[in-house]
Amino acid sequence: MVCGAERVLHGQLPYQDFNSGYPPGPFYTVAAVFRLFGTSLLAERVLDVFWRLGIVACSICLIQAACGRIPLAVSLCLSGWIGVITFHLYPMITGTLFCVAALWLSVLYLNGRGRKWMYFSGGVAGAGFFYRHDLMLCICGAVTLTAAYQLLVQKDRAALRGFASFVTGVITVFAPGAMLLWISVPHAALQRSFIEFPKITAGQKFLKFYTLSSIWDVGTFYLPLAIVVFTACRLWMTKAERRPVPLLLFLSAVSTLAVAIQRSDVPHAFPAIVVGLILLCWNLSQPLLLRKEVAGFCRTAFVGAVLLWYGLPALAAWTVDAAAASHPKRSGIPRAGPIPLDQDQIEAVQYIQRQLAPGRPLYVGTTSHSRVFMNDALFYFLADRPQATGWDMWVPGLTSGAEVQSEIADALEKKRIEYLVVFAARESHEPNRSVLDSGITTVDDDIRNHYSEVARFGRYTISRRIPD
């Protein structure tokens, strides 16, 4: 995010001047913060803190609007868990703010507060498309199906007018930005980012259940799934006039969980967990219509599971962070400030800063370019050196392909890149095309033939161009 934001500050356009598989909103938001408060990792982290506070605030407002009261234990676990999850300003996390805010405003409408709230909900969802488009499709789908239920089942014709207000809000906010993007950026680049990239990382099966590597993985997928299944069993017990609100939350939880299934990790499950816990709050606020003993067991089981999988880890993480904050270690890298970094990354960045003059381009890649998954794009930002190519973010199937590798090799040659860094990144083990080795070694061969190793720091190997 900070690497792309700095490119934006220099007048570059996402997709045209640098590759990204994410919508442009986070880059421009971070760039605006850099413009106001200086280009530093600390400024980005402060923005991340306020962004998460916004998610917590909107979640609490949504729980209050949907439930009438706030179950304390679940709400505290939700708030603590949102605060300690890493992946700062990752688009799936930033998009959750718009997701929860749009749901909150829609619930206000369903509670009889007027159609203007549906218009505002649509506007928030329209803005959210520029941060995480798949999440907003989930919310738009949930709103659409809820409106269809009101119209077809409850015979509520006012639902059609409310849905029209929602669509108007989406179009009002989304259409101008989308049109500007369509005009400014080559369509082939947009297709590569928003069609080819999702195809590569999509799971091989429509539904992929998680493999439990530890007991904590239960909270990533199975606990939200249990909440969804339990709610499905309860919806028919709910009075018809009170059903639209839980139906909207239920559909949102189902769709966000379907998105999370494609990538089996915490950041991609983040929205599903947040919406799932909000849905659990609704369940806890309603009479279970079961025998007293069974109802008590269900409440205790769900609250206990939330405390175990979200409360205890959050408390432990807060304790560790507090201990680290009491003994801060500065990296000595100006752009990092007080933000802790890995020691090998610090040493490699400092070496580049000593050896490579400011303003001279740098290339950062991985030890293998035929099988790629992730790259250390942050290295450019910390070293404060411009990028040699537009490929900071590794995309399996694209970066490892012949066309992109030829583009990178040509840039290394034409720009006479003096120093390059290769990073021993972890490999993908996801059941999709990110695990494939293309067998194309254009960049690896070029590095081997024209560069010699001059330093090594942990996972980082630094090479210098051999004089002609």
GROMACS .gro file of N, CA, C and O in nm, residues 5-81:
model
  308
    5ALA      N    1   0.117   0.402  -0.293
    5ALA     CA    2   0.082   0.539  -0.258
    5ALA      C    3   0.192   0.636  -0.298
    5ALA      O    4   0.166   0.747  -0.347
    6GLU      N    5   0.317   0.596  -0.277
    6GLU     CA    6   0.428   0.683  -0.316
    6GLU      C    7   0.433   0.700  -0.468
    6GLU      O    8   0.463   0.809  -0.518
    7ARG      N    9   0.403   0.596  -0.542
    7ARG     CA   10   0.398   0.607  -0.688
    7ARG      C   11   0.289   0.708  -0.728
    7ARG      O   12   0.310   0.789  -0.820
    8VAL      N   13   0.174   0.702  -0.662
    8VAL     CA   14   0.066   0.795  -0.691
    8VAL      C   15   0.110   0.939  -0.664
    8VAL      O   16   0.080   1.031  -0.741
    9LEU      N   17   0.184   0.960  -0.555
    9LEU     CA   18   0.235   1.094  -0.524
    9LEU      C   19   0.327   1.146  -0.634
    9LEU      O   20   0.337   1.267  -0.656
   10HIS      N   21   0.392   1.054  -0.705
   10HIS     CA   22   0.482   1.093  -0.813
   10HIS      C   23   0.410   1.101  -0.948
   10HIS      O   24   0.475   1.113  -1.051
   11GLY      N   25   0.278   1.096  -0.945
   11GLY     CA   26   0.200   1.115  -1.066
   11GLY      C   27   0.173   0.989  -1.146
   11GLY      O   28   0.121   0.997  -1.258
   12GLN      N   29   0.205   0.873  -1.093
   12GLN     CA   30   0.180   0.749  -1.165
   12GLN      C   31   0.038   0.700  -1.143
   12GLN      O   32  -0.025   0.730  -1.041
   13LEU      N   33  -0.013   0.624  -1.238
   13LEU     CA   34  -0.148   0.570  -1.231
   13LEU      C   35  -0.144   0.420  -1.204
   13LEU      O   36  -0.065   0.348  -1.266
   14PRO      N   37  -0.228   0.373  -1.110
   14PRO     CA   38  -0.236   0.228  -1.091
   14PRO      C   39  -0.278   0.159  -1.220
   14PRO      O   40  -0.351   0.215  -1.301
   15TYR      N   41  -0.228   0.037  -1.238
   15TYR     CA   42  -0.258  -0.049  -1.353
   15TYR      C   43  -0.186  -0.004  -1.480
   15TYR      O   44  -0.142  -0.088  -1.558
   16GLN      N   45  -0.174   0.126  -1.501
   16GLN     CA   46  -0.104   0.174  -1.619
   16GLN      C   47   0.047   0.181  -1.596
   16GLN      O   48   0.125   0.133  -1.679
   17ASP      N   49   0.087   0.243  -1.485
   17ASP     CA   50   0.229   0.262  -1.456
   17ASP      C   51   0.284   0.159  -1.357
   17ASP      O   52   0.405   0.141  -1.349
   18PHE      N   53   0.197   0.097  -1.280
   18PHE     CA   54   0.243  -0.011  -1.192
   18PHE      C   55   0.129  -0.111  -1.173
   18PHE      O   56   0.011  -0.075  -1.170
   19ASN      N   57   0.167  -0.237  -1.162
   19ASN     CA   58   0.069  -0.344  -1.153
   19ASN      C   59   0.011  -0.355  -1.012
   19ASN      O   60   0.080  -0.336  -0.913
   20SER      N   61  -0.118  -0.387  -1.007
   20SER     CA   62  -0.183  -0.413  -0.879
   20SER      C   63  -0.307  -0.497  -0.904
   20SER      O   64  -0.376  -0.479  -1.005
   21GLY      N   65  -0.336  -0.588  -0.813
   21GLY     CA   66  -0.458  -0.666  -0.821
   21GLY      C   67  -0.568  -0.608  -0.735
   21GLY      O   68  -0.673  -0.670  -0.718
   22TYR      N   69  -0.546  -0.487  -0.679
   22TYR     CA   70  -0.642  -0.427  -0.587
   22TYR      C   71  -0.701  -0.300  -0.645
   22TYR      O   72  -0.639  -0.233  -0.729
   23PRO      N   73  -0.821  -0.260  -0.601
   23PRO     CA   74  -0.880  -0.133  -0.644
   23PRO      C   75  -0.792  -0.015  -0.601
   23PRO      O   76  -0.708  -0.028  -0.512
   24PRO      N   77  -0.813   0.102  -0.661
   24PRO     CA   78  -0.721   0.215  -0.639
   24PRO      C   79  -0.741   0.292  -0.510
   24PRO      O   80  -0.653   0.369  -0.470
   25GLY      N   81  -0.856   0.274  -0.443
   25GLY     CA   82  -0.886   0.357  -0.326
   25GLY      C   83  -0.779   0.360  -0.219
   25GLY      O   84  -0.739   0.469  -0.174
   26PRO      N   85  -0.727   0.245  -0.172
   26PRO     CA   86  -0.626   0.249  -0.066
   26PRO      C   87  -0.501   0.327  -0.105
   26PRO      O   88  -0.442   0.396  -0.021
   27PHE      N   89  -0.458   0.317  -0.232
   27PHE     CA   90  -0.338   0.388  -0.274
   27PHE      C   91  -0.358   0.540  -0.262
   27PHE      O   92  -0.271   0.611  -0.211
   28TYR      N   93  -0.472   0.589  -0.307
   28TYR     CA   94  -0.496   0.733  -0.303
   28TYR      C   95  -0.523   0.782  -0.161
   28TYR      O   96  -0.487   0.895  -0.126
   29THR      N   97  -0.583   0.697  -0.077
   29THR     CA   98  -0.605   0.736   0.062
   29THR      C   99  -0.472   0.751   0.136
   29THR      O  100  -0.448   0.852   0.205
   30VAL      N  101  -0.385   0.652   0.122
   30VAL     CA  102  -0.253   0.660   0.187
   30VAL      C  103  -0.171   0.774   0.128
   30VAL      O  104  -0.099   0.844   0.201
   31ALA      N  105  -0.183   0.796  -0.002
   31ALA     CA  106  -0.110   0.906  -0.066
   31ALA      C  107  -0.154   1.041  -0.008
   31ALA      O  108  -0.071   1.131   0.015
   32ALA      N  109  -0.284   1.056   0.018
   32ALA     CA  110  -0.334   1.181   0.077
   32ALA      C  111  -0.277   1.200   0.218
   32ALA      O  112  -0.240   1.312   0.257
   33VAL      N  113  -0.269   1.091   0.295
   33VAL     CA  114  -0.210   1.099   0.430
   33VAL      C  115  -0.063   1.136   0.421
   33VAL      O  116  -0.013   1.218   0.500
   34PHE      N  117   0.008   1.078   0.325
   34PHE     CA  118   0.150   1.114   0.307
   34PHE      C  119   0.165   1.261   0.271
   34PHE      O  120   0.258   1.328   0.316
   35ARG      N  121   0.075   1.311   0.188
   35ARG     CA  122   0.082   1.451   0.148
   35ARG      C  123   0.064   1.543   0.268
   35ARG      O  124   0.129   1.649   0.279
   36LEU      N  125  -0.022   1.504   0.361
   36LEU     CA  126  -0.053   1.589   0.476
   36LEU      C  127   0.047   1.574   0.589
   36LEU      O  128   0.083   1.673   0.654
   37PHE      N  129   0.093   1.451   0.613
   37PHE     CA  130   0.171   1.424   0.734
   37PHE      C  131   0.312   1.371   0.707
   37PHE      O  132   0.382   1.334   0.800
   38GLY      N  133   0.352   1.365   0.581
   38GLY     CA  134   0.485   1.317   0.550
   38GLY      C  135   0.485   1.170   0.513
   38GLY      O  136   0.399   1.093   0.556
   39THR      N  137   0.584   1.133   0.432
   39THR     CA  138   0.594   0.996   0.381
   39THR      C  139   0.668   0.910   0.483
   39THR      O  140   0.791   0.910   0.488
   40SER      N  141   0.592   0.838   0.563
   40SER     CA  142   0.653   0.752   0.664
   40SER      C  143   0.561   0.635   0.692
   40SER      O  144   0.439   0.643   0.673
   41LEU      N  145   0.620   0.528   0.741
   41LEU     CA  146   0.542   0.410   0.779
   41LEU      C  147   0.456   0.441   0.900
   41LEU      O  148   0.347   0.384   0.917
   42LEU      N  149   0.501   0.532   0.986
   42LEU     CA  150   0.424   0.568   1.104
   42LEU      C  151   0.292   0.633   1.065
   42LEU      O  152   0.187   0.603   1.124
   43ALA      N  153   0.294   0.720   0.965
   43ALA     CA  154   0.171   0.786   0.920
   43ALA      C  155   0.071   0.682   0.869
   43ALA      O  156  -0.050   0.691   0.896
   44GLU      N  157   0.121   0.581   0.798
   44GLU     CA  158   0.033   0.475   0.748
   44GLU      C  159  -0.026   0.394   0.863
   44GLU      O  160  -0.144   0.358   0.861
   45ARG      N  161   0.053   0.367   0.966
   45ARG     CA  162   0.005   0.288   1.079
   45ARG      C  163  -0.099   0.367   1.161
   45ARG      O  164  -0.195   0.309   1.212
   46VAL      N  165  -0.079   0.496   1.174
   46VAL     CA  166  -0.178   0.578   1.246
   46VAL      C  167  -0.311   0.577   1.169
   46VAL      O  168  -0.419   0.566   1.228
   47LEU      N  169  -0.303   0.589   1.036
   47LEU     CA  170  -0.423   0.580   0.954
   47LEU      C  171  -0.492   0.445   0.976
   47LEU      O  172  -0.615   0.437   0.987
   48ASP      N  173  -0.413   0.339   0.983
   48ASP     CA  174  -0.468   0.205   1.004
   48ASP      C  175  -0.542   0.197   1.136
   48ASP      O  176  -0.649   0.135   1.144
   49VAL      N  177  -0.487   0.258   1.240
   49VAL     CA  178  -0.553   0.257   1.372
   49VAL      C  179  -0.689   0.325   1.365
   49VAL      O  180  -0.790   0.272   1.413
   50PHE      N  181  -0.693   0.444   1.304
   50PHE     CA  182  -0.821   0.516   1.295
   50PHE      C  183  -0.920   0.442   1.205
   50PHE      O  184  -1.041   0.444   1.229
   51TRP      N  185  -0.869   0.375   1.103
   51TRP     CA  186  -0.957   0.299   1.014
   51TRP      C  187  -1.023   0.184   1.091
   51TRP      O  188  -1.143   0.160   1.079
   52ARG      N  189  -0.944   0.116   1.173
   52ARG     CA  190  -0.999   0.006   1.253
   52ARG      C  191  -1.096   0.057   1.359
   52ARG      O  192  -1.196  -0.009   1.390
   53LEU      N  193  -1.069   0.173   1.416
   53LEU     CA  194  -1.163   0.233   1.509
   53LEU      C  195  -1.296   0.261   1.439
   53LEU      O  196  -1.403   0.245   1.499
   54GLY      N  197  -1.288   0.300   1.311
   54GLY     CA  198  -1.410   0.320   1.234
   54GLY      C  199  -1.488   0.191   1.216
   54GLY      O  200  -1.611   0.190   1.223
   55ILE      N  201  -1.416   0.082   1.191
   55ILE     CA  202  -1.483  -0.049   1.177
   55ILE      C  203  -1.552  -0.087   1.308
   55ILE      O  204  -1.666  -0.134   1.309
   56VAL      N  205  -1.482  -0.066   1.421
   56VAL     CA  206  -1.541  -0.097   1.552
   56VAL      C  207  -1.665  -0.012   1.576
   56VAL      O  208  -1.770  -0.062   1.618
   57ALA      N  209  -1.654   0.118   1.549
   57ALA     CA  210  -1.767   0.209   1.573
   57ALA      C  211  -1.888   0.171   1.488
   57ALA      O  212  -2.001   0.164   1.539
   58CYS      N  213  -1.866   0.143   1.361
   58CYS     CA  214  -1.977   0.105   1.272
   58CYS      C  215  -2.036  -0.030   1.313
   58CYS      O  216  -2.158  -0.051   1.304
   59SER      N  217  -1.951  -0.121   1.359
   59SER     CA  218  -1.999  -0.252   1.404
   59SER      C  219  -2.089  -0.236   1.526
   59SER      O  220  -2.196  -0.298   1.535
   60ILE      N  221  -2.048  -0.153   1.621
   60ILE     CA  222  -2.129  -0.131   1.742
   60ILE      C  223  -2.262  -0.065   1.705
   60ILE      O  224  -2.369  -0.101   1.757
   61CYS      N  225  -2.257   0.033   1.613
   61CYS     CA  226  -2.381   0.098   1.568
   61CYS      C  227  -2.473  -0.001   1.499
   61CYS      O  228  -2.596   0.003   1.518
   62LEU      N  229  -2.414  -0.090   1.419
   62LEU     CA  230  -2.495  -0.192   1.350
   62LEU      C  231  -2.558  -0.289   1.450
   62LEU      O  232  -2.676  -0.325   1.438
   63ILE      N  233  -2.480  -0.331   1.549
   63ILE     CA  234  -2.533  -0.422   1.651
   63ILE      C  235  -2.649  -0.356   1.726
   63ILE      O  236  -2.754  -0.417   1.750
   64GLN      N  237  -2.632  -0.228   1.762
   64GLN     CA  238  -2.737  -0.156   1.834
   64GLN      C  239  -2.862  -0.143   1.749
   64GLN      O  240  -2.975  -0.164   1.797
   65ALA      N  241  -2.845  -0.112   1.620
   65ALA     CA  242  -2.960  -0.095   1.531
   65ALA      C  243  -3.031  -0.227   1.504
   65ALA      O  244  -3.154  -0.232   1.495
   66ALA      N  245  -2.954  -0.335   1.491
   66ALA     CA  246  -3.013  -0.464   1.456
   66ALA      C  247  -3.069  -0.538   1.576
   66ALA      O  248  -3.166  -0.614   1.562
   67CYS      N  249  -3.007  -0.517   1.694
   67CYS     CA  250  -3.042  -0.598   1.812
   67CYS      C  251  -3.117  -0.521   1.919
   67CYS      O  252  -3.185  -0.582   2.003
   68GLY      N  253  -3.102  -0.390   1.921
   68GLY     CA  254  -3.163  -0.312   2.027
   68GLY      C  255  -3.079  -0.306   2.152
   68GLY      O  256  -3.099  -0.223   2.239
   69ARG      N  257  -2.983  -0.397   2.165
   69ARG     CA  258  -2.889  -0.395   2.277
   69ARG      C  259  -2.757  -0.455   2.230
   69ARG      O  260  -2.750  -0.517   2.124
   70ILE      N  261  -2.653  -0.435   2.309
   70ILE     CA  262  -2.519  -0.477   2.269
   70ILE      C  263  -2.470  -0.586   2.363
   70ILE      O  264  -2.438  -0.558   2.480
   71PRO      N  265  -2.464  -0.713   2.319
   71PRO     CA  266  -2.405  -0.819   2.402
   71PRO      C  267  -2.260  -0.787   2.433
   71PRO      O  268  -2.176  -0.782   2.342
   72LEU      N  269  -2.230  -0.765   2.559
   72LEU     CA  270  -2.100  -0.709   2.598
   72LEU      C  271  -1.983  -0.800   2.564
   72LEU      O  272  -1.885  -0.755   2.504
   73ALA      N  273  -1.992  -0.928   2.598
   73ALA     CA  274  -1.878  -1.018   2.580
   73ALA      C  275  -1.840  -1.030   2.433
   73ALA      O  276  -1.722  -1.018   2.397
   74VAL      N  277  -1.938  -1.052   2.347
   74VAL     CA  278  -1.909  -1.067   2.204
   74VAL      C  279  -1.858  -0.936   2.145
   74VAL      O  280  -1.764  -0.935   2.064
   75SER      N  281  -1.916  -0.824   2.186
   75SER     CA  282  -1.873  -0.694   2.132
   75SER      C  283  -1.730  -0.661   2.172
   75SER      O  284  -1.652  -0.609   2.092
   76LEU      N  285  -1.693  -0.693   2.296
   76LEU     CA  286  -1.556  -0.668   2.341
   76LEU      C  287  -1.457  -0.756   2.264
   76LEU      O  288  -1.349  -0.710   2.224
   77CYS      N  289  -1.493  -0.883   2.244
   77CYS     CA  290  -1.406  -0.973   2.167
   77CYS      C  291  -1.392  -0.924   2.023
   77CYS      O  292  -1.283  -0.926   1.966
   78LEU      N  293  -1.502  -0.881   1.965
   78LEU     CA  294  -1.500  -0.829   1.829
   78LEU      C  295  -1.407  -0.709   1.819
   78LEU      O  296  -1.322  -0.701   1.729
   79SER      N  297  -1.421  -0.616   1.912
   79SER     CA  298  -1.338  -0.494   1.910
   79SER      C  299  -1.191  -0.526   1.930
   79SER      O  300  -1.104  -0.474   1.858
   80GLY      N  301  -1.162  -0.613   2.027
   80GLY     CA  302  -1.022  -0.648   2.052
   80GLY      C  303  -0.960  -0.721   1.936
   80GLY      O  304  -0.845  -0.696   1.900
   81TRP      N  305  -1.035  -0.811   1.877
   81TRP     CA  306  -0.983  -0.890   1.765
   81TRP      C  307  -0.957  -0.802   1.643
   81TRP      O  308  -0.855  -0.818   1.575
   0.00000   0.00000   0.00000
